[in-house]
Short mmCIF file of C-alpha atoms in Angstrom, two decimals:
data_model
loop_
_atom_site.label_atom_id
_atom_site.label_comp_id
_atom_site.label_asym_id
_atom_site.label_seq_id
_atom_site.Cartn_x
_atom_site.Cartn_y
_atom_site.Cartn_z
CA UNK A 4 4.00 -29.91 -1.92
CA UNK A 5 3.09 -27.53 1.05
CA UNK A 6 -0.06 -25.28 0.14
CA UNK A 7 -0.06 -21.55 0.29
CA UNK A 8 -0.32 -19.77 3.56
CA UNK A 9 0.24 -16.21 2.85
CA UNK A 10 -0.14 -14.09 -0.09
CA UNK A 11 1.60 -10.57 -0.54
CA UNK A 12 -0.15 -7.77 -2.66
CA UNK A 13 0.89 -4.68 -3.36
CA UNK A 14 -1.43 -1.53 -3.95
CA UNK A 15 -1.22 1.93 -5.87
CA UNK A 16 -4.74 2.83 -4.25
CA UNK A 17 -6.05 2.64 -7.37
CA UNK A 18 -10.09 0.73 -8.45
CA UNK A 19 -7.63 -2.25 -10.60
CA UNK A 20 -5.02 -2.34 -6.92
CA UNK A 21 -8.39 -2.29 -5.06
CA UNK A 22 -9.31 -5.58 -7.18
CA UNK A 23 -6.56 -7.18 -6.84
CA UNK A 24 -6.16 -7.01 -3.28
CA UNK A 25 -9.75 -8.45 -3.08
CA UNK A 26 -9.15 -11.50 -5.01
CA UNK A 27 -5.79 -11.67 -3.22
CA UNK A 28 -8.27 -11.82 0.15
CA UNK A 29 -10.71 -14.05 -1.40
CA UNK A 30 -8.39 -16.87 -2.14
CA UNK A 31 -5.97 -16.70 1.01
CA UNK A 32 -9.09 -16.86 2.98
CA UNK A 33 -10.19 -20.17 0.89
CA UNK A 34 -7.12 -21.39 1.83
CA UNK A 35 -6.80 -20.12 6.01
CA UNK A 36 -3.38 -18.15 4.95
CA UNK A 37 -2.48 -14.68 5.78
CA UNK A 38 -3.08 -11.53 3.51
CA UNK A 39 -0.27 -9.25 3.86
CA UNK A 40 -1.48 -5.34 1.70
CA UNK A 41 2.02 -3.46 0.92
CA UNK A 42 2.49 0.15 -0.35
CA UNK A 43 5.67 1.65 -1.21
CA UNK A 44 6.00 5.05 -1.19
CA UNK A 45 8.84 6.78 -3.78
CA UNK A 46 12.52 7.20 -2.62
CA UNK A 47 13.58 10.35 -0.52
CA UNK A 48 15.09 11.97 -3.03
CA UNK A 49 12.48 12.08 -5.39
CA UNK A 50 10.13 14.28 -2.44
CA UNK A 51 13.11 16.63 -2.67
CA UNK A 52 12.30 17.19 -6.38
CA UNK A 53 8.82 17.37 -6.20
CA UNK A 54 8.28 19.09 -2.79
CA UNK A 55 9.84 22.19 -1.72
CA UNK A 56 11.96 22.47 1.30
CA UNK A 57 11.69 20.85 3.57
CA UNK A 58 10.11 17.82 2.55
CA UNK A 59 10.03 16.18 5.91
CA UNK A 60 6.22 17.19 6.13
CA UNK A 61 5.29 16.26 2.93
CA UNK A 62 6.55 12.96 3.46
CA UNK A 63 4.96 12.71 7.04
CA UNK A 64 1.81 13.51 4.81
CA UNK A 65 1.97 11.14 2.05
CA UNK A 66 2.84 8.18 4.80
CA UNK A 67 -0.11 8.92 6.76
CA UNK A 68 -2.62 9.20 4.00
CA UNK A 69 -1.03 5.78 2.45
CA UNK A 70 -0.96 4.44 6.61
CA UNK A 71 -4.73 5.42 6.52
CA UNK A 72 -5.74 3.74 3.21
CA UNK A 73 -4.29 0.35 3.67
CA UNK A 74 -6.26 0.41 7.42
CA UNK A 75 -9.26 1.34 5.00
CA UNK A 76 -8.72 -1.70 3.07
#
């Protein structure tokens, strides 16, 4: 059976994401894999709703605050 080599975690940002993508480092690095960190950010639409027009910027916003946390991390 072929051991891991890469683990995928997602993240919300959030102090329970922020522990699970440490454990999620610990062990691929036990085991000399590769850690990928994913965020997703919500669907298009659903900036429409919350954002007023247009929400272009707000997007640009959220992407580069999320783009900039996951570098933290």
């Amino acid at each position: 059976m072929a051991g891991i080599s890469s683990i995928v975690v997602a993240t919300d940002f959030s102090p329970g994401a922020d522990r699970a993508v440490r454990r999620a480092a610990w062990i691929v690095s036990s085991l000399g894999g590769v850690l990928q960190v994913v965020h997703v950010l919500p669907p298009r639409a659903l900036f429409g709703q919350i954002f007023p027009d247009p929400p272009e910027e707000a997007i640009a916003t959220v992407r580069k605050r999320a783009e900039d946390a996951l570098q933290r991390r």
